[in-house]
Coordinates of C-alpha atoms (C1' of nucleotides) in Angstrom, one line a residue:
Chain A
X119 CA -36.8 8.2 28.6
X120 CA -33.0 9.1 28.4
X121 CA -31.3 6.6 26.5
X122 CA -27.5 5.2 27.8
X123 CA -25.1 3.6 25.5
X124 CA -22.0 2.0 25.8
X125 CA -19.5 1.8 23.5
X126 CA -16.6 -0.9 24.2
X127 CA -13.6 -0.4 22.3
X128 CA -10.5 -2.7 22.7
X129 CA -7.2 -0.3 23.3
X130 CA -5.1 -1.3 20.5
X131 CA -7.1 -4.7 19.9
X132 CA -4.6 -6.3 17.5
X133 CA -1.1 -5.3 19.6
X134 CA -3.2 -6.6 23.2
X135 CA -4.2 -9.5 21.3
X136 CA -0.8 -10.6 19.8
X137 CA 0.8 -9.7 23.8
X138 CA -2.2 -12.0 25.9
X139 CA -1.3 -14.5 23.5
X140 CA 2.5 -14.3 23.8
X141 CA 2.8 -13.3 27.8
X142 CA 0.4 -16.9 27.8
X143 CA 3.6 -18.4 26.3
X144 CA 5.9 -17.1 28.5
X145 CA 7.4 -14.1 26.6
X146 CA 7.7 -10.3 27.8
X147 CA 4.8 -8.6 27.2
X148 CA 5.4 -5.9 24.3
X149 CA 2.5 -3.7 26.0
X150 CA 5.0 -2.4 27.6
X151 CA 7.8 -1.8 24.6
X152 CA 7.4 -0.1 21.7
X153 CA 6.1 -2.9 19.4
X154 CA 3.7 -3.1 16.6
X155 CA 1.7 -6.0 14.6
X156 CA 2.3 -5.9 10.7
X157 CA 2.2 -7.8 8.3
X158 CA 5.3 -9.5 6.7
X159 CA 8.0 -6.3 7.9
X160 CA 11.3 -7.7 4.9
X161 CA 8.2 -6.6 2.4
X162 CA 9.3 -3.1 2.0
X163 CA 5.0 -2.5 1.3
X164 CA 3.8 -3.8 4.3
X165 CA 1.9 -2.0 6.7
X166 CA 1.3 -1.1 10.5
X167 CA -1.6 -2.2 11.6
X168 CA -1.4 -1.8 15.5
X169 CA 0.9 -0.1 17.7
X170 CA 1.6 -0.4 21.9
X171 CA 1.2 3.1 23.6
X172 CA 5.3 3.5 23.7
X173 CA 5.4 2.9 19.7
X174 CA 2.9 5.4 19.8
X175 CA 4.7 7.9 21.7
X176 CA 8.0 7.7 19.3
X177 CA 5.1 8.6 16.8
X178 CA 4.1 5.4 15.3
X179 CA 1.6 5.4 14.1
X180 CA -1.5 2.2 12.5
X181 CA -1.1 2.7 8.7
X182 CA 2.6 3.7 8.3
X183 CA 4.8 1.4 6.6
X184 CA 7.0 -0.8 8.8
X185 CA 10.2 0.2 7.1
X186 CA 9.4 4.0 8.3
X187 CA 8.3 3.0 11.3
X188 CA 12.2 0.4 12.3
X189 CA 13.8 3.8 10.8
X190 CA 12.5 6.0 14.0
X191 CA 12.5 3.2 15.8
X192 CA 15.8 0.6 14.9
X193 CA 14.5 -1.8 18.5
X194 CA 11.4 -1.8 17.2
X195 CA 9.4 -5.3 18.5
X196 CA 7.3 -6.9 15.2
X197 CA 4.7 -9.2 15.2
X198 CA 3.0 -10.9 13.0
X199 CA -0.2 -10.7 13.2
X200 CA -2.7 -14.4 13.7
X201 CA -6.5 -14.1 12.3
X202 CA -7.7 -17.4 14.2
X203 CA -6.3 -15.6 17.7
X204 CA -7.5 -12.3 17.2
X205 CA -11.2 -13.8 16.0
X206 CA -11.5 -15.3 19.4
X207 CA -10.5 -12.6 21.7
X208 CA -13.5 -10.3 20.0
X209 CA -16.2 -13.5 20.5
X210 CA -14.3 -13.4 24.0
X211 CA -15.2 -9.8 24.9
X212 CA -18.1 -9.9 22.8
X213 CA -19.7 -12.1 24.9
X214 CA -19.3 -10.7 27.5
X215 CA -20.6 -7.5 26.7
X216 CA -23.6 -8.9 25.4
X217 CA -24.0 -10.5 29.2
X218 CA -24.2 -6.7 29.9
X219 CA -27.5 -6.5 27.3
X220 CA -28.5 -8.3 25.0
X221 CA -29.2 -5.0 22.9
X222 CA -26.1 -5.2 20.4
X223 CA -24.4 -4.1 18.1
X224 CA -21.0 -5.6 16.8
X225 CA -19.2 -2.8 14.8
X226 CA -15.4 -3.9 13.7
X227 CA -13.8 -6.7 15.2
X228 CA -13.0 -4.9 18.0
X229 CA -15.4 -2.7 19.2
X230 CA -19.1 -2.2 19.8
X231 CA -21.9 -0.9 21.2
X232 CA -24.7 -2.0 23.7
X233 CA -28.5 -0.3 25.0
X234 CA -28.2 -0.3 28.4
X235 CA -31.5 2.3 28.6
X236 CA -33.6 -0.8 30.6
X237 CA -30.3 -2.4 32.4
X238 CA -28.7 -0.1 34.6
X239 CA -31.4 -1.4 37.8
X240 CA -30.9 2.1 38.6
X241 CA -27.1 2.1 39.2
X242 CA -24.9 4.8 38.6
X243 CA -24.3 4.3 34.2
X244 CA -20.5 4.9 35.2
X245 CA -20.1 2.5 37.8
X246 CA -21.7 -0.5 35.8
X247 CA -19.0 1.0 32.9
X248 CA -16.3 0.1 34.7
X249 CA -17.6 -2.9 36.3
X250 CA -17.8 -3.9 32.7
X251 CA -14.3 -3.4 31.7
X252 CA -12.4 -4.8 35.1
X253 CA -14.3 -8.6 34.5
X254 CA -13.1 -8.1 30.6
X255 CA -9.3 -7.1 32.3
X256 CA -9.7 -9.9 34.2
X257 CA -11.1 -12.0 32.5
X258 CA -9.8 -11.7 29.4
X259 CA -6.1 -10.3 29.8
X260 CA -6.5 -7.4 28.1
X261 CA -8.1 -3.7 28.6
X262 CA -10.7 -1.6 26.8
X263 CA -12.4 2.0 27.0
X264 CA -15.9 1.9 27.9
X265 CA -18.1 5.3 26.5
X266 CA -21.0 6.3 27.6
X267 CA -23.4 8.5 26.3
X268 CA -26.9 9.0 24.9
X269 CA -26.9 7.9 21.9
X270 CA -24.0 6.1 19.7
X271 CA -22.1 8.8 18.6
X272 CA -21.9 10.2 21.6
X273 CA -20.5 6.8 23.3
X274 CA -18.5 6.2 20.1
X275 CA -17.1 9.8 20.4
X276 CA -16.2 9.1 24.2
X277 CA -14.8 5.7 23.7
X278 CA -11.9 8.0 22.3
X279 CA -11.3 10.2 24.7
X280 CA -8.0 9.6 26.9
X281 CA -6.7 6.2 26.4
X282 CA -6.4 2.8 27.6
X283 CA -8.4 1.5 30.4
X284 CA -10.7 4.5 30.9
X285 CA -14.0 5.5 31.0
X286 CA -15.4 8.6 29.8
X287 CA -18.9 10.1 29.7
X288 CA -20.3 12.8 27.2
X289 CA -23.9 13.1 28.0
X290 CA -25.4 15.6 25.0
X291 CA -25.8 18.2 28.1
X292 CA -21.2 17.8 28.0
X293 CA -21.4 18.9 24.7
X294 CA -20.4 22.3 24.5
X295 CA -17.3 21.4 27.7
X296 CA -16.3 18.0 25.6
X297 CA -16.8 17.6 21.8
X298 CA -16.6 21.0 20.7
X299 CA -13.0 22.1 21.9
X300 CA -12.0 19.1 19.6
X301 CA -11.0 19.8 16.3
X302 CA -13.0 19.2 13.3
X303 CA -11.3 16.2 12.4
X304 CA -12.1 13.8 15.5
X305 CA -15.9 14.1 15.1
X306 CA -17.1 10.7 13.4
X307 CA -17.0 10.7 9.8
X308 CA -15.1 13.6 9.4
X309 CA -11.5 12.6 7.4
X310 CA -8.6 14.0 5.4
X311 CA -10.8 15.4 2.7
X312 CA -13.7 17.2 4.3
X313 CA -11.7 18.3 7.4
X314 CA -9.0 20.5 4.4
X315 CA -12.8 21.6 2.4
X316 CA -13.7 22.6 6.4
X317 CA -10.6 24.3 7.6
X318 CA -10.0 25.8 3.9
X319 CA -13.5 27.3 5.4
X320 CA -12.3 28.3 8.3
X321 CA -14.0 25.7 10.4
X322 CA -11.5 23.8 12.3
X323 CA -13.2 23.0 15.6
X324 CA -17.0 20.5 15.9
X325 CA -17.6 23.4 17.8
X326 CA -17.7 25.6 14.4
X327 CA -19.1 23.0 12.5
X328 CA -22.3 22.6 15.1
X329 CA -23.3 26.6 15.1
X330 CA -22.5 27.0 10.9
X331 CA -25.7 27.2 9.5
X332 CA -27.1 24.4 7.2
X333 CA -27.0 26.3 4.2
X334 CA -23.2 27.0 4.1
X335 CA -22.3 23.5 4.8
X336 CA -23.9 21.6 2.4
X337 CA -22.4 23.9 -0.3
X338 CA -19.1 22.5 1.4
X339 CA -19.9 19.0 1.4
X340 CA -23.4 18.1 0.0
X341 CA -27.2 18.0 1.5
X342 CA -27.5 14.9 2.8
X343 CA -23.8 14.5 4.8
X344 CA -24.0 18.6 5.8
X345 CA -27.6 17.0 7.4
X346 CA -25.6 14.2 9.5
X347 CA -22.8 16.6 10.3
X348 CA -24.9 19.4 11.3
X349 CA -26.9 16.5 13.4
X350 CA -24.1 14.9 15.1
X351 CA -21.7 18.2 15.5
X352 CA -24.5 19.7 17.6
X353 CA -24.5 15.9 19.4
X354 CA -27.6 14.5 18.3
X355 CA -28.0 11.0 16.3
X356 CA -31.1 9.2 16.5
X357 CA -30.0 5.5 15.1
X358 CA -30.8 2.6 16.7
X359 CA -28.1 0.0 18.7
X360 CA -28.9 -2.4 16.0
X361 CA -28.5 -6.1 16.7
X362 CA -29.2 -7.8 13.3
X363 CA -26.4 -8.7 11.7
X364 CA -27.4 -7.3 8.2
X365 CA -26.0 -9.8 5.4
X366 CA -22.9 -9.2 3.2
X367 CA -23.6 -7.0 0.2
X368 CA -20.2 -7.7 -1.5
X369 CA -17.0 -9.5 -0.9
X370 CA -13.5 -8.3 -2.5
X371 CA -9.9 -9.3 -2.8
X372 CA -6.7 -7.8 -3.8
X373 CA -3.2 -8.0 -3.8
X374 CA -0.6 -5.6 -3.9
X375 CA 3.1 -6.3 -6.0
X376 CA 6.1 -6.3 -4.1
X377 CA 7.2 -4.4 -7.5
X378 CA 5.0 -2.7 -9.6
X379 CA 4.4 -5.4 -12.9
X380 CA 3.9 -4.8 -16.2
X381 CA 3.7 -8.0 -17.3
X382 CA -0.1 -9.4 -18.7
X383 CA 1.1 -13.0 -17.5
X384 CA 1.7 -12.1 -13.9
X385 CA -1.0 -9.6 -13.5
X386 CA -3.6 -12.3 -15.0
X387 CA -1.9 -14.8 -12.2
X388 CA -2.8 -12.8 -9.5
X389 CA -6.5 -12.1 -11.0
X390 CA -7.0 -15.9 -10.8
X391 CA -5.9 -15.2 -7.4
X392 CA -8.5 -13.1 -6.0
X393 CA -11.2 -15.1 -8.2
X394 CA -10.5 -18.1 -6.3
X395 CA -10.5 -16.3 -3.1
X396 CA -13.8 -14.4 -3.7
X397 CA -15.5 -17.5 -5.2
X398 CA -14.7 -19.4 -2.9
X399 CA -15.6 -16.8 0.1
X400 CA -19.0 -15.9 -1.9
X401 CA -19.8 -20.5 -2.1
X402 CA -18.8 -21.3 1.2
X403 CA -22.1 -18.6 2.4
X404 CA -23.8 -19.5 -0.1
X405 CA -23.9 -16.9 -2.0
X406 CA -24.3 -15.8 -5.7
X407 CA -22.9 -12.8 -7.3
X408 CA -24.1 -11.1 -10.7
X409 CA -22.4 -8.5 -10.9
X410 CA -18.6 -8.8 -11.4
X411 CA -15.6 -5.9 -10.6
X412 CA -12.3 -5.0 -10.9
X413 CA -9.6 -2.5 -10.2
X414 CA -6.3 -1.7 -10.4
X415 CA -4.4 0.6 -8.6
X416 CA -1.1 2.4 -10.4
X417 CA 2.2 3.5 -8.9
X418 CA 0.6 7.3 -8.5
X419 CA -2.2 5.6 -6.3
X420 CA -4.6 6.5 -9.3
X421 CA -6.8 3.7 -9.6
X422 CA -9.2 2.4 -12.3
X423 CA -11.8 -0.3 -12.1
X424 CA -14.6 -1.1 -13.6
X425 CA -18.3 -3.4 -13.9
X426 CA -20.1 -5.6 -15.8
X427 CA -23.6 -7.5 -15.2
X428 CA -23.6 -11.2 -15.6
X429 CA -26.3 -13.1 -17.4
X430 CA -27.0 -14.5 -14.7
X431 CA -26.0 -14.9 -10.8
X432 CA -23.5 -17.3 -10.4
X433 CA -20.6 -19.1 -8.1
X434 CA -18.5 -20.5 -10.3
X435 CA -15.4 -19.6 -10.2
X436 CA -14.6 -19.8 -13.7
X437 CA -17.5 -17.3 -15.4
X438 CA -16.3 -14.9 -12.6
X439 CA -13.0 -14.2 -13.6
X440 CA -13.9 -15.0 -17.7
X441 CA -15.9 -11.6 -16.9
X442 CA -12.8 -10.5 -14.7
X443 CA -10.6 -10.6 -17.9
X444 CA -12.9 -9.0 -20.6
X445 CA -13.1 -6.4 -18.6
X446 CA -9.5 -5.3 -17.1
X447 CA -8.5 -5.8 -20.7
X448 CA -10.2 -2.4 -21.2
X449 CA -9.6 -1.0 -18.3
X450 CA -5.5 -1.4 -18.7
X451 CA -3.6 -0.7 -21.3
X452 CA -1.1 -3.5 -20.5
X453 CA 1.4 -1.5 -20.4
X454 CA 1.4 0.6 -17.7
X455 CA 3.2 -0.7 -14.5
X456 CA 0.2 -1.5 -12.0
X457 CA 0.3 -1.5 -7.8
X458 CA -2.3 -3.5 -7.0
X459 CA -5.7 -5.3 -8.7
X460 CA -7.9 -6.6 -7.1
X461 CA -11.6 -8.3 -7.9
X462 CA -14.9 -8.0 -6.3
X463 CA -18.5 -9.0 -6.7
X464 CA -21.9 -7.5 -5.5
X465 CA -25.6 -7.4 -6.2
X466 CA -25.9 -11.0 -4.3
X467 CA -28.1 -13.0 -3.8
X468 CA -28.8 -16.5 -1.6
X469 CA -30.5 -18.7 -5.4
X470 CA -30.7 -22.2 -4.5
X471 CA -29.8 -23.4 -8.0
X472 CA -28.9 -21.0 -11.4
X473 CA -31.9 -21.1 -13.8
X474 CA -31.4 -23.2 -16.7
X475 CA -29.7 -21.0 -19.7
X476 CA -30.2 -21.9 -23.5
X477 CA -26.4 -21.6 -24.0
X478 CA -25.2 -23.0 -20.9
X479 CA -21.1 -23.8 -21.5
X480 CA -20.8 -27.4 -22.4
X481 CA -17.7 -26.8 -19.7
X482 CA -20.1 -26.0 -17.2
X483 CA -19.2 -29.5 -15.1
X484 CA -15.6 -28.9 -15.4
X485 CA -15.9 -25.6 -13.9
X486 CA -17.8 -26.8 -10.9
X487 CA -15.1 -29.1 -11.2
X488 CA -12.7 -27.1 -10.1
X489 CA -14.6 -25.8 -7.5
X490 CA -15.3 -29.0 -5.5
X491 CA -11.9 -29.7 -5.3
X492 CA -10.8 -26.4 -4.4
X493 CA -13.1 -25.7 -1.7
X494 CA -12.0 -29.2 -0.2
X495 CA -8.4 -27.9 -0.9
X496 CA -8.8 -25.1 0.8
X497 CA -10.6 -25.7 3.8
X498 CA -8.7 -28.3 4.6
X499 CA -5.3 -26.4 3.6
X500 CA -5.7 -23.1 3.7
X501 CA -4.8 -22.7 -0.1
X502 CA -3.7 -24.1 -3.7
X503 CA -1.8 -23.1 -6.1
X504 CA -2.5 -21.9 -9.8
X505 CA -0.8 -24.9 -11.0
X506 CA -2.5 -27.2 -8.6
X507 CA -6.0 -25.9 -9.5
X508 CA -4.7 -26.7 -13.9
X509 CA -4.1 -30.1 -12.7
X510 CA -7.0 -30.6 -11.9
X511 CA -8.8 -28.7 -14.7
X512 CA -6.7 -31.4 -17.1
X513 CA -7.8 -34.1 -15.0
Chain B
dT260 C1' 8.8 7.4 4.2
dC261 C1' 5.9 6.1 0.3
dT262 C1' 1.6 3.9 1.9
dG263 C1' -2.8 -3.5 3.5
dG264 C1' -7.1 -5.1 2.8
dG265 C1' -11.7 -5.3 3.5
dG266 C1' -15.8 -3.4 3.7
dT267 C1' -19.8 0.9 3.3
dC268 C1' -22.2 4.6 1.4
dC269 C1' -23.2 8.3 -1.9
dT270 C1' -23.4 11.0 -6.1
dA271 C1' -23.6 12.5 -10.6
dG272 C1' -24.2 11.3 -15.7
dG273 C1' -26.6 8.3 -19.0
dA274 C1' -29.4 5.0 -21.0
dC275 C1' -34.3 3.8 -21.3
dC276 C1' -38.8 2.7 -20.2
dC277 C1' -44.0 4.9 -19.3
Chain C
dT14 C1' -43.6 18.7 -34.9
dC15 C1' -41.1 19.6 -30.7
dT16 C1' -41.6 18.3 -26.3
dG17 C1' -42.3 17.3 -20.1
dG18 C1' -41.5 15.1 -16.2
dG19 C1' -40.5 10.9 -13.8
dG20 C1' -38.9 5.9 -12.2
dT21 C1' -34.9 3.5 -12.5
dC22 C1' -31.2 1.2 -13.6
dC23 C1' -26.4 0.8 -14.5
dT24 C1' -21.2 2.6 -14.2
dA25 C1' -17.5 5.2 -12.6
dG26 C1' -15.1 7.8 -8.6
dG27 C1' -14.5 9.3 -4.4
dA28 C1' -15.6 9.3 0.5
dC29 C1' -15.7 7.2 5.0
dC30 C1' -14.9 3.0 8.6
dC31 C1' -12.1 -0.7 10.9

DNA sequence: TCTGGGGTCCTAGGACCC
DNA sequence: TCTGGGGTCCTAGGACCC
């Protein structure tokens, strides 16, 4: 029996969601004019998170610097993102999708797959997909694309065809006609680097890729990746719609400076801030981490990273920070200007408590008190400054 | 024009053990 | 005295996704 998978993708998600909110507040519909969602427009480093269709027609693209977009369109409407609102919109659309099939996999904040194989009751898949799309539009006020196919890959490729507010099919038998003429870059998992490598070898379309022997492809991209690309280019994908949301495997936070910084005090302040954020998040989710990693990005975007293992899993900010400081000192010469600094934790466990250590840091009680106060304050007010934190330490 | 922030997975080499 | 092969863990780096 043929599977029927839907991929539902919100059109210009953040922009649509902000538009709905502004409309509710009595403002004009920003979807109808060149507009974008971005971070602080006065910061030369902020980039575009989402662009309206009129903006896209002017050549404005996601991930482009705001300063650049303003040059090509001085009248561009710029809206600041509102994460809490986006989460509510996301939840609303996911729940409507779930009412069509409980076999649902959320792929990102604005995309999900549903397995409709046993849910059609003899109806035409396109008709059902259209009904879903209309229900979201009527109920929530924003549009989606629905891709309909016999597996997840094809459904996802289909939802990426003409936008917005459309239903498209991509059945296996339609692959030669609808998918093979597309550029190789349009295939899922083919990014910039892989595209360059393939095109340099004369493989320009997904069809070229589909017809290429596995042996030659393996030489270009490695055996494992080659196998996946070969299957996908031929429209095959047997991965299931995963209903279980797998637990996070890592947490990280990073900060990009307005200007590159080289003063170790500035770098340490930033490292402190990201350590607080990451440690707070793992405590909130009841994790402890065994691996700490840091990375620094330089002016030319080159990155150095370093990681280390902790003696035992922890969620204590001070312990994570101590190791992060140590390995940062090994990774960075202390003088080269830094564009971005980040900290991550991984090898997570839910261990209820740390094992008693013979060499337990005598300041441990202080550390835990910092964290307790930080968590209380952050939960209440969203953030806490280093000065307040240092005050908490003194008490 | 000058590039954010948060994730996942894969690879390859070295250390160490049996 | 000189040597094989396999397994696991760690690390750094690179590719991709939204």
